[in-house]
Amino acid sequence: MAEIKVENLKYRYPYTEKLALDGITCEIKQGEFIGVIGKNGSGKSTFCQALTGLVPTFYRGAYGGKVFIDEIEVKNVEVDDLCQKVGIVFQNPFNQVTGSKLTVYEEIAFGLENFGIERSQMRKRIDESLALLDIAKYKDRAPFDLSGGQMQRMAIASIIAMEPEIIILDEPTSQLDPQGSEEVFQAVQKLSQKGITVIMVEHKIEKIAAYSDRVMLLDDGKLVDFDIPQKVFSRTDLEEHGVVPPTYTRIGKALNLRVSETDTYPVTLQEAEQLLAHRQE
Amino acid sequence: MKSMSLYEEKHSFLNKLSPITKMIYVVAAILIPAFAGEKMLAVGFMIFSMLLLMHSKVIRRTFPILGVSGFVVLTVLIIQGLFRAGNETVVLDMGPVAFYKEGLLFALGIAINVFNIILCFCVLVLSTKPSDMVEELVRKGFSPRIGYVFTSLFQLIPQMTDRMSTITDAQKSRGMETEGSLMIRMKAFLPLISPVIMSSFIDTKERAIALEVRGFNAKNKKTFLNESTKIPVDNVIIIILVVGIVCSIGWRIMTWLR
């Protein structure tokens, strides 16, 4: 299964002077759920595109350092060779609809058809991804007739059907209402439970705190921190990097609720409850 | 779903035929009368196309198309009937203007060809999903990229129209006048069209990336979710049509050699 290794990754977009990614080095193990946070322009989306090979293959520019997916250096392979291993879902579900298919079922088949997957295998994979994303009831609907949340789940299903080992989600809930966002998070959690490596860029900090194994904090193209959510969100300088800690972390700070082993504040309701219960004892 | 396609799901015999068969029918309906040089053959194809459309219960959809083209044909009829060079035999004298037999017959020939072409294309487009048609062509070796452009247009253009109306509403809410005299509309055009074009560029770029990561440019041999729609009678029809085309070409060559 896929492991990701990033070594001193640097990238600058064409006609710009500032580095969008500045010396990022990290390792991500197979099956991890990684939350990527940071203010706008911190390099989150560029980092995602570097993992899929879109940077520097699709977006030209000055590129340095190395990104390996299972010992394969990303810049040396074509995007379409890599995309069966690394799938990416973008912010806007509308723009991920191909526009050439009449039903959700056919839309999910698009990538599989391009990769020459045999028909029975194709149908099996589509049925599985429809079930996993809980959108089987919409399979005969037209893609553009779906709501934002349903359309985003269809976009995820389209990528999942290609059976990638890594799935990258770049702010997949940014244009969705709370119900739609919850649907997407639940779907992604299922993927993580299946052993797929999930890398998710999000501004919904509470959700990232609750779901992530580790959180990557980026600022100005630099990797500021990459650790368990409790450690990242307990940083005293978090707001200086444009990130507001989760509510339960702020409550923990106010009440001085600390996990003694790690010397961190709670990030979820459950952790806060446990610490309060422990204190009352 | 909003779509520019004229296709209607009717479960008729025509719907069940392969798109390739219907495309060959279009070619035959145009070429056979042209090669044979016989207008009655075009009339025959017109009647046959109308019968097929009636049987498929989509004949009503042809009326607006025939109406628009009928208006153009009427103008041809008037101009040719009045002014065609070589007009000699008056058939209708209306005081200062007179219609001539030669011009009217020439215009009638054009009208027959135009209606024959329209009706045979209606047989194809009213009973065939654009995606099925392109898929069949791609199976036969047509470029998937061009095929994608063709099929996506049917859904993406209505989406762009929706975007246009959203932008119009947004500009109206900021006090821009978009309705009224020609001058007012012209003034509103630029501020309306600029965001439409810009957002279309952004959407297109994002969609191109989304297609790329789903293997749009993969070098593999493509497979298809749906099986080919060909039924046994398709082969019989194709053979008849191809024989018809070959015979009409043969007929033309023979008459030319005589």
Coordinates of C-alpha atoms in Angstrom, one line a residue:
Chain A
M1 CA 0.0 0.0 0.0
A2 CA 1.0 3.6 -0.6
E3 CA 3.3 5.6 1.5
I4 CA 4.1 9.2 0.8
K5 CA 7.5 10.8 1.3
V6 CA 8.1 14.5 0.6
E7 CA 11.6 15.8 0.7
N8 CA 12.3 19.6 0.7
L9 CA 9.5 20.3 -1.7
K10 CA 9.6 23.8 -3.2
Y11 CA 7.4 25.3 -5.8
R12 CA 6.7 28.6 -7.4
Y13 CA 3.9 29.4 -9.8
P14 CA 4.7 30.9 -13.2
Y15 CA 5.0 34.7 -13.2
T16 CA 5.2 34.9 -9.4
E17 CA 8.1 35.6 -7.2
K18 CA 7.0 34.1 -3.9
L19 CA 7.3 30.4 -3.2
A20 CA 3.9 28.7 -2.9
L21 CA 5.7 25.7 -1.2
D22 CA 8.9 26.3 0.7
G23 CA 10.9 23.4 1.8
I24 CA 8.2 20.9 2.9
T25 CA 9.5 17.6 4.3
C26 CA 7.2 15.0 5.7
E27 CA 6.2 11.3 5.6
I28 CA 2.7 10.0 5.6
K29 CA 2.0 6.3 6.4
Q30 CA -0.5 4.1 4.6
G31 CA -4.1 4.4 6.1
E32 CA -3.5 7.6 8.0
F33 CA -6.2 10.4 8.0
I34 CA -4.2 13.7 7.6
G35 CA -5.9 17.0 8.1
V36 CA -4.2 19.9 6.3
I37 CA -5.0 23.4 7.8
G38 CA -3.7 26.9 7.4
K39 CA -5.0 30.3 6.3
N40 CA -5.8 31.1 2.6
G41 CA -2.7 31.2 0.5
S42 CA -0.7 29.1 2.8
G43 CA 0.0 26.4 0.2
K44 CA -2.6 23.8 1.1
S45 CA -4.1 23.3 -2.3
T46 CA -0.7 23.5 -4.0
F47 CA 0.6 20.8 -1.7
C48 CA -2.3 18.6 -2.7
Q49 CA -1.6 19.1 -6.3
A50 CA 2.1 18.3 -5.8
L51 CA 1.1 14.9 -4.4
T52 CA -1.0 14.1 -7.4
G53 CA 1.6 15.3 -9.9
L54 CA -0.6 18.1 -11.2
V55 CA 2.3 20.3 -9.9
P56 CA 4.5 20.4 -11.9
T57 CA 2.9 18.4 -14.8
F58 CA -0.3 20.5 -15.3
Y59 CA 0.8 23.7 -13.5
R60 CA 4.3 24.6 -14.8
G61 CA 6.6 26.6 -12.7
A62 CA 9.8 26.4 -10.7
Y63 CA 9.9 23.0 -8.9
G64 CA 12.4 21.6 -6.5
G65 CA 12.6 18.7 -4.0
K66 CA 11.1 15.3 -4.4
V67 CA 7.7 13.7 -3.8
F68 CA 7.6 9.9 -3.7
I69 CA 4.5 7.7 -3.7
D70 CA 5.7 4.2 -2.9
E71 CA 9.3 5.0 -4.1
I72 CA 7.9 6.4 -7.4
E73 CA 8.9 10.0 -7.9
V74 CA 5.8 11.9 -8.8
K75 CA 7.3 14.3 -11.3
N76 CA 8.7 11.5 -13.4
V77 CA 5.3 9.9 -14.1
E78 CA 2.2 11.2 -16.1
V79 CA -0.8 12.3 -14.1
D80 CA -3.0 9.6 -15.7
D81 CA -0.5 6.9 -14.6
L82 CA -0.6 8.2 -11.1
C83 CA -4.3 8.9 -10.7
Q84 CA -5.2 5.3 -10.3
K85 CA -3.0 5.3 -7.2
V86 CA -3.7 8.9 -6.0
G87 CA -7.2 10.3 -6.4
I88 CA -8.1 14.0 -5.8
V89 CA -11.5 15.6 -5.1
F90 CA -11.7 19.4 -5.5
Q91 CA -13.7 22.2 -3.8
N92 CA -16.4 22.8 -6.4
P93 CA -18.5 19.7 -7.1
F94 CA -20.1 21.3 -10.1
N95 CA -16.8 21.5 -11.9
Q96 CA -16.0 17.9 -11.3
V97 CA -19.0 16.7 -13.3
T98 CA -17.8 15.7 -16.8
G99 CA -21.0 17.0 -18.5
S100 CA -20.9 14.2 -20.9
K101 CA -22.9 11.6 -19.0
L102 CA -26.6 11.5 -18.4
T103 CA -26.8 9.5 -15.1
V104 CA -24.9 9.4 -11.9
Y105 CA -24.1 5.7 -12.6
E106 CA -22.5 6.6 -16.0
E107 CA -20.7 9.6 -14.5
I108 CA -18.9 7.3 -12.0
A109 CA -18.0 5.0 -14.9
F110 CA -16.2 7.7 -16.7
G111 CA -12.8 7.2 -15.2
L112 CA -13.1 3.4 -15.3
E113 CA -13.9 3.6 -19.1
N114 CA -10.9 5.7 -19.7
F115 CA -8.7 3.1 -17.9
G116 CA -10.1 0.3 -19.9
I117 CA -11.6 -1.6 -16.9
E118 CA -13.6 -4.6 -18.0
R119 CA -17.4 -4.1 -17.9
S120 CA -18.4 -6.5 -15.1
Q121 CA -15.5 -5.2 -12.9
M122 CA -16.6 -1.7 -13.7
R123 CA -20.2 -2.4 -12.6
K124 CA -19.0 -4.1 -9.4
R125 CA -16.8 -1.1 -8.5
I126 CA -19.5 1.4 -9.2
D127 CA -22.1 -0.4 -7.1
E128 CA -19.5 -0.6 -4.2
S129 CA -18.7 3.1 -4.4
L130 CA -22.4 4.0 -4.7
A131 CA -23.1 2.0 -1.5
L132 CA -20.1 3.3 0.3
L133 CA -21.1 6.9 -0.4
D134 CA -24.8 6.2 0.2
I135 CA -25.9 7.5 -3.1
A136 CA -27.2 4.3 -4.7
K137 CA -30.7 5.8 -4.7
Y138 CA -29.6 8.6 -7.0
K139 CA -27.8 6.4 -9.6
D140 CA -30.4 7.1 -12.3
R141 CA -30.6 10.8 -11.7
A142 CA -28.8 13.3 -13.9
P143 CA -25.6 14.5 -12.3
F144 CA -26.5 18.2 -12.6
D145 CA -29.8 17.6 -10.8
L146 CA -28.1 16.6 -7.6
S147 CA -27.7 18.9 -4.6
G148 CA -24.2 20.2 -3.7
G149 CA -23.7 17.5 -1.0
Q150 CA -24.9 14.7 -3.2
M151 CA -22.8 16.0 -6.2
Q152 CA -19.7 16.1 -4.0
R153 CA -20.4 12.5 -2.8
M154 CA -20.8 11.5 -6.4
A155 CA -17.4 13.2 -7.2
I156 CA -15.8 11.2 -4.3
A157 CA -17.5 8.0 -5.6
S158 CA -16.1 8.6 -9.0
I159 CA -12.6 8.8 -7.6
I160 CA -13.2 5.8 -5.2
A161 CA -14.4 3.6 -8.0
M162 CA -10.9 3.9 -9.5
E163 CA -9.7 2.3 -6.3
P164 CA -6.9 4.7 -5.4
E165 CA -4.7 3.9 -2.4
I166 CA -4.6 7.6 -1.4
I167 CA -7.4 10.1 -1.7
I168 CA -6.9 13.8 -1.4
L169 CA -9.8 16.1 -0.7
D170 CA -9.2 19.8 -1.2
E171 CA -11.8 21.6 0.8
P172 CA -14.6 19.3 -0.3
T173 CA -17.2 20.9 2.0
S174 CA -16.4 24.5 1.4
Q175 CA -19.5 25.0 -0.8
L176 CA -21.8 22.8 1.2
D177 CA -24.4 23.4 3.9
P178 CA -23.9 21.7 7.3
Q179 CA -26.0 18.7 6.2
G180 CA -24.0 18.3 3.0
S181 CA -20.7 18.7 4.9
E182 CA -21.7 16.0 7.4
E183 CA -22.6 13.7 4.6
V184 CA -19.1 14.2 3.1
F185 CA -17.2 13.7 6.4
Q186 CA -19.1 10.5 7.2
A187 CA -18.3 9.2 3.7
V188 CA -14.6 10.1 4.1
Q189 CA -14.5 8.4 7.5
K190 CA -15.7 5.2 5.9
L191 CA -12.9 5.4 3.4
S192 CA -10.4 5.9 6.1
Q193 CA -11.8 2.9 7.9
K194 CA -11.2 0.8 4.8
G195 CA -7.5 1.6 5.0
I196 CA -7.3 4.3 2.3
T197 CA -4.9 7.1 3.1
V198 CA -6.9 10.3 3.4
I199 CA -5.4 13.8 3.1
M200 CA -8.0 16.4 3.7
V201 CA -7.7 20.2 3.4
E202 CA -10.3 21.8 5.5
H203 CA -11.2 25.0 7.3
K204 CA -13.8 23.2 9.4
I205 CA -11.4 22.8 12.3
E206 CA -13.8 21.0 14.7
K207 CA -14.2 18.2 12.1
I208 CA -10.5 18.0 11.4
A209 CA -9.8 17.8 15.1
A210 CA -12.3 15.0 15.4
Y211 CA -11.4 12.9 12.4
S212 CA -7.6 13.3 11.8
D213 CA -4.8 11.1 13.0
R214 CA -2.4 13.9 12.4
V215 CA -2.7 17.5 11.4
M216 CA -0.4 19.4 9.1
L217 CA -0.2 23.2 9.7
L218 CA 1.0 25.2 6.8
D219 CA 1.8 28.9 6.7
D220 CA 3.3 30.9 3.9
G221 CA 4.2 27.7 2.0
K222 CA 6.1 26.3 5.0
L223 CA 5.3 23.3 7.2
V224 CA 4.8 24.8 10.6
D225 CA 3.8 21.7 12.4
F226 CA 2.8 18.1 11.7
D227 CA 1.6 16.2 14.7
I228 CA -1.4 14.7 16.5
P229 CA -4.4 17.2 16.6
Q230 CA -4.0 17.7 20.4
K231 CA -0.5 19.0 20.0
V232 CA -1.1 21.1 16.9
F233 CA -4.2 22.8 18.3
S234 CA -2.6 23.3 21.7
R235 CA 0.1 25.6 20.2
T236 CA 0.1 29.0 21.7
D237 CA 0.9 30.7 18.4
L238 CA -1.9 28.9 16.4
E239 CA -3.8 32.1 15.8
E240 CA -0.7 33.8 14.5
H241 CA -0.8 31.2 11.7
G242 CA -4.4 32.1 10.9
V243 CA -6.1 29.2 12.6
V244 CA -8.6 29.4 15.4
P245 CA -8.4 26.4 17.7
P246 CA -11.5 24.1 18.1
T247 CA -14.1 25.2 20.6
Y248 CA -13.2 22.4 23.1
T249 CA -9.5 23.4 22.9
R250 CA -10.4 27.0 23.8
I251 CA -12.7 25.8 26.6
G252 CA -9.8 23.5 27.8
K253 CA -7.4 26.5 27.8
A254 CA -9.9 28.6 29.7
L255 CA -10.4 25.9 32.3
N256 CA -6.8 24.7 32.2
L257 CA -7.9 21.2 31.3
R258 CA -4.7 19.4 30.2
V259 CA -4.0 15.8 29.2
S260 CA -1.1 15.1 31.6
E261 CA 0.7 12.6 29.4
T262 CA 1.0 14.8 26.4
D263 CA 0.5 18.2 28.1
T264 CA -2.1 19.2 25.6
Y265 CA -5.6 20.6 25.6
P266 CA -8.7 18.5 24.5
V267 CA -9.8 18.9 20.9
T268 CA -13.2 17.0 21.0
L269 CA -16.2 16.9 23.2
Q270 CA -15.3 13.4 24.4
E271 CA -11.8 14.4 25.5
A272 CA -13.1 17.4 27.3
E273 CA -15.8 15.3 29.0
Q274 CA -13.2 12.8 30.1
L275 CA -10.8 15.4 31.5
L276 CA -13.7 17.1 33.4
A277 CA -14.8 13.8 34.8
H278 CA -11.2 13.0 35.8
R279 CA -10.9 16.4 37.5
Q280 CA -14.1 15.9 39.5
E281 CA -12.9 12.5 40.8
Chain B
M1 CA -32.2 18.0 -16.3
K2 CA -31.6 20.9 -18.6
S3 CA -30.2 19.7 -21.9
M4 CA -30.0 21.1 -25.4
S5 CA -30.6 17.6 -26.8
L6 CA -33.9 17.0 -28.8
Y7 CA -33.9 13.4 -27.8
E8 CA -37.1 11.9 -26.4
E9 CA -37.2 8.5 -24.6
K10 CA -40.1 6.7 -26.3
H11 CA -39.1 3.0 -26.3
S12 CA -40.0 2.8 -30.0
F13 CA -38.5 0.7 -32.8
L14 CA -36.5 3.7 -33.9
N15 CA -35.1 4.2 -30.4
K16 CA -34.0 0.6 -30.3
L17 CA -32.0 0.9 -33.6
S18 CA -28.3 1.5 -33.4
P19 CA -27.2 5.1 -33.8
I20 CA -24.9 3.9 -36.6
T21 CA -27.9 2.5 -38.5
K22 CA -29.7 5.8 -38.2
M23 CA -26.6 7.7 -39.3
I24 CA -26.3 5.5 -42.4
Y25 CA -30.0 6.2 -43.0
V26 CA -29.3 9.9 -43.0
V27 CA -26.4 9.4 -45.5
A28 CA -28.6 7.2 -47.7
A29 CA -31.6 9.6 -47.6
I30 CA -29.4 12.4 -48.8
L31 CA -27.1 10.6 -51.2
I32 CA -29.5 8.2 -53.0
P33 CA -31.8 11.0 -54.4
A34 CA -28.7 13.1 -55.2
F35 CA -26.9 10.4 -57.1
A36 CA -30.0 9.0 -58.8
G37 CA -31.0 12.6 -59.8
E38 CA -34.7 11.8 -59.1
K39 CA -36.7 14.1 -56.9
M40 CA -39.4 11.5 -56.3
L41 CA -36.9 9.4 -54.4
A42 CA -36.3 12.4 -52.1
V43 CA -40.1 12.7 -51.7
G44 CA -40.2 8.9 -50.9
F45 CA -37.5 9.4 -48.2
M46 CA -39.4 12.3 -46.8
I47 CA -42.6 10.3 -46.5
F48 CA -40.7 7.3 -45.0
S49 CA -39.0 9.6 -42.5
M50 CA -42.4 11.1 -41.5
L51 CA -43.8 7.6 -41.1
L52 CA -40.9 6.6 -38.8
L53 CA -41.3 9.8 -36.8
M54 CA -45.0 9.2 -36.4
H55 CA -44.5 5.6 -35.4
S56 CA -42.0 6.9 -32.7
K57 CA -44.5 9.5 -31.6
V58 CA -42.1 12.4 -32.0
I59 CA -43.6 13.9 -35.1
R60 CA -44.8 16.9 -33.1
R61 CA -41.2 17.8 -32.2
T62 CA -40.5 18.3 -36.0
F63 CA -43.1 21.0 -36.4
P64 CA -41.1 23.9 -34.9
I65 CA -38.0 22.8 -36.9
L66 CA -40.1 22.5 -40.1
G67 CA -41.8 25.9 -39.4
V68 CA -38.5 27.8 -39.2
S69 CA -37.0 26.1 -42.2
G70 CA -40.4 26.5 -44.0
F71 CA -40.1 30.2 -43.6
V72 CA -36.7 30.2 -45.3
V73 CA -38.0 27.9 -48.1
L74 CA -41.0 30.2 -48.6
T75 CA -38.6 33.1 -49.2
V76 CA -36.6 31.0 -51.7
L77 CA -39.9 30.1 -53.5
I78 CA -40.9 33.7 -53.8
I79 CA -37.5 34.9 -55.0
Q80 CA -37.0 32.1 -57.5
G81 CA -40.7 32.3 -58.7
L82 CA -40.3 36.0 -59.3
F83 CA -36.8 36.6 -60.4
R84 CA -35.0 33.4 -61.5
A85 CA -33.1 33.8 -64.8
G86 CA -34.8 31.9 -67.5
N87 CA -38.3 32.4 -66.1
E88 CA -40.7 32.3 -69.1
T89 CA -44.0 30.6 -68.3
V90 CA -46.3 32.7 -66.1
V91 CA -48.4 30.6 -63.8
L92 CA -49.7 33.3 -61.5
D93 CA -50.2 36.9 -62.6
M94 CA -50.8 39.4 -59.8
G95 CA -50.7 42.7 -61.6
P96 CA -47.3 44.2 -61.2
V97 CA -45.7 40.8 -60.2
A98 CA -45.9 37.4 -61.8
F99 CA -44.8 34.0 -60.7
Y100 CA -43.1 31.8 -63.2
K101 CA -43.3 28.0 -63.6
E102 CA -39.5 27.5 -64.1
G103 CA -38.5 29.4 -61.0
L104 CA -41.2 27.7 -58.8
L105 CA -40.2 24.3 -60.0
F106 CA -36.5 25.0 -59.2
A107 CA -37.5 26.3 -55.7
L108 CA -39.7 23.2 -55.2
G109 CA -36.7 21.0 -55.9
I110 CA -34.7 23.0 -53.3
A111 CA -37.7 22.7 -50.8
I112 CA -37.9 18.9 -51.3
N113 CA -34.1 18.5 -50.6
V114 CA -34.2 20.8 -47.6
F115 CA -37.2 19.0 -46.0
N116 CA -35.8 15.6 -46.8
I117 CA -32.5 16.5 -45.1
I118 CA -34.3 18.0 -42.1
L119 CA -36.7 15.0 -41.7
C120 CA -34.0 12.4 -42.0
F121 CA -31.9 14.3 -39.4
C122 CA -34.9 14.4 -37.2
V123 CA -35.1 10.6 -37.4
L124 CA -31.6 10.6 -36.0
V125 CA -31.6 13.3 -33.4
L126 CA -35.1 12.8 -32.0
S127 CA -34.6 9.1 -31.4
T128 CA -30.9 8.9 -30.4
K129 CA -29.2 10.1 -27.2
P130 CA -26.2 12.2 -28.2
S131 CA -24.1 10.3 -25.7
D132 CA -25.1 7.0 -27.3
M133 CA -24.4 8.3 -30.8
V134 CA -20.9 9.5 -29.8
E135 CA -20.2 6.3 -27.8
E136 CA -21.0 4.2 -30.9
L137 CA -18.7 6.5 -33.0
V138 CA -15.9 6.1 -30.4
R139 CA -16.3 2.4 -30.6
K140 CA -15.7 2.6 -34.3
G141 CA -12.5 4.6 -33.9
F142 CA -13.8 8.2 -33.5
S143 CA -11.6 10.4 -31.3
P144 CA -12.9 10.3 -27.7
R145 CA -11.8 13.9 -27.1
I146 CA -13.9 15.2 -30.0
G147 CA -16.7 12.9 -28.8
Y148 CA -16.4 14.4 -25.3
V149 CA -16.6 18.0 -26.7
F150 CA -19.7 17.1 -28.6
T151 CA -21.6 15.4 -25.8
S152 CA -20.6 17.7 -23.0
L153 CA -21.9 20.7 -25.0
F154 CA -25.5 19.4 -24.7
Q155 CA -25.3 19.7 -20.9
L156 CA -22.7 22.4 -20.3
I157 CA -24.2 25.1 -22.5
P158 CA -27.6 25.1 -20.5
Q159 CA -25.5 25.3 -17.3
M160 CA -23.6 28.3 -18.7
T161 CA -27.0 29.9 -19.5
D162 CA -28.0 29.4 -15.9
R163 CA -24.7 31.0 -14.8
M164 CA -25.5 33.9 -17.1
S165 CA -28.9 34.5 -15.5
T166 CA -27.3 34.3 -12.0
I167 CA -24.8 37.0 -13.0
T168 CA -27.5 39.1 -14.6
D169 CA -29.5 38.9 -11.3
A170 CA -26.4 39.8 -9.3
Q171 CA -25.7 42.8 -11.5
K172 CA -29.4 43.9 -11.4
S173 CA -29.3 43.7 -7.6
R174 CA -26.4 46.2 -7.7
G175 CA -28.5 48.6 -9.7
M176 CA -27.5 47.9 -13.2
E177 CA -30.2 48.3 -15.8
T178 CA -30.3 45.3 -18.1
E179 CA -33.7 45.7 -19.7
G180 CA -35.1 48.5 -21.9
S181 CA -33.9 50.1 -25.0
L182 CA -31.2 48.7 -27.3
M183 CA -28.8 51.3 -25.9
I184 CA -29.4 50.2 -22.3
R185 CA -29.0 46.6 -23.3
M186 CA -25.7 47.3 -25.1
K187 CA -24.4 49.2 -22.1
A188 CA -25.2 46.3 -19.9
F189 CA -23.6 43.7 -22.2
L190 CA -20.0 44.2 -21.3
P191 CA -20.3 44.1 -17.5
L192 CA -22.5 41.0 -17.9
I193 CA -20.4 39.1 -20.4
S194 CA -17.0 39.7 -18.7
P195 CA -17.8 37.7 -15.5
V196 CA -19.5 35.0 -17.6
I197 CA -16.3 34.6 -19.7
M198 CA -14.0 34.8 -16.7
S199 CA -16.0 32.3 -14.7
S200 CA -16.2 30.0 -17.8
F201 CA -12.4 30.1 -18.1
I202 CA -12.0 29.1 -14.4
D203 CA -14.7 26.4 -14.7
T204 CA -13.1 25.0 -17.8
K205 CA -9.7 24.9 -16.2
E206 CA -11.0 23.2 -13.1
R207 CA -13.0 20.7 -15.2
A208 CA -10.0 20.0 -17.3
I209 CA -8.0 19.1 -14.2
A210 CA -10.9 17.0 -12.9
L211 CA -11.0 15.1 -16.2
E212 CA -7.2 14.7 -16.2
V213 CA -7.3 13.0 -12.8
R214 CA -10.0 10.6 -14.1
G215 CA -7.8 9.4 -16.9
F216 CA -9.2 11.4 -19.8
N217 CA -5.8 11.3 -21.5
A218 CA -5.0 7.8 -20.5
K219 CA -3.3 5.8 -23.3
N220 CA -5.3 2.6 -22.5
K221 CA -7.8 1.2 -24.9
K222 CA -11.2 2.6 -23.7
T223 CA -13.9 0.3 -22.5
F224 CA -17.6 1.1 -22.3
L225 CA -20.1 0.7 -19.5
N226 CA -23.0 0.1 -21.9
E227 CA -23.0 -2.7 -24.4
S228 CA -23.4 -1.8 -28.1
T229 CA -27.1 -1.3 -28.8
K230 CA -27.0 -3.1 -32.2
I231 CA -30.0 -5.5 -32.7
P232 CA -30.1 -8.1 -35.5
V233 CA -32.4 -6.0 -37.7
D234 CA -29.7 -3.3 -37.7
N235 CA -27.5 -5.3 -40.0
V236 CA -30.3 -6.0 -42.5
I237 CA -31.2 -2.3 -42.6
I238 CA -27.5 -1.3 -43.0
I239 CA -27.1 -3.8 -45.9
I240 CA -30.2 -2.5 -47.7
L241 CA -29.1 1.2 -47.3
V242 CA -25.5 0.5 -48.4
V243 CA -26.8 -1.4 -51.4
G244 CA -29.1 1.5 -52.2
I245 CA -26.2 4.0 -52.0
V246 CA -24.0 1.8 -54.2
C247 CA -26.8 1.2 -56.8
S248 CA -27.5 5.0 -57.0
I249 CA -23.7 5.7 -57.5
G250 CA -23.7 2.9 -60.2
W251 CA -26.8 4.4 -61.8
R252 CA -25.1 7.8 -61.9
I253 CA -21.9 6.4 -63.5
M254 CA -23.9 4.4 -66.1
T255 CA -26.0 7.5 -67.1
W256 CA -22.7 9.5 -67.3
L257 CA -21.1 6.9 -69.5
R258 CA -24.1 6.7 -71.9

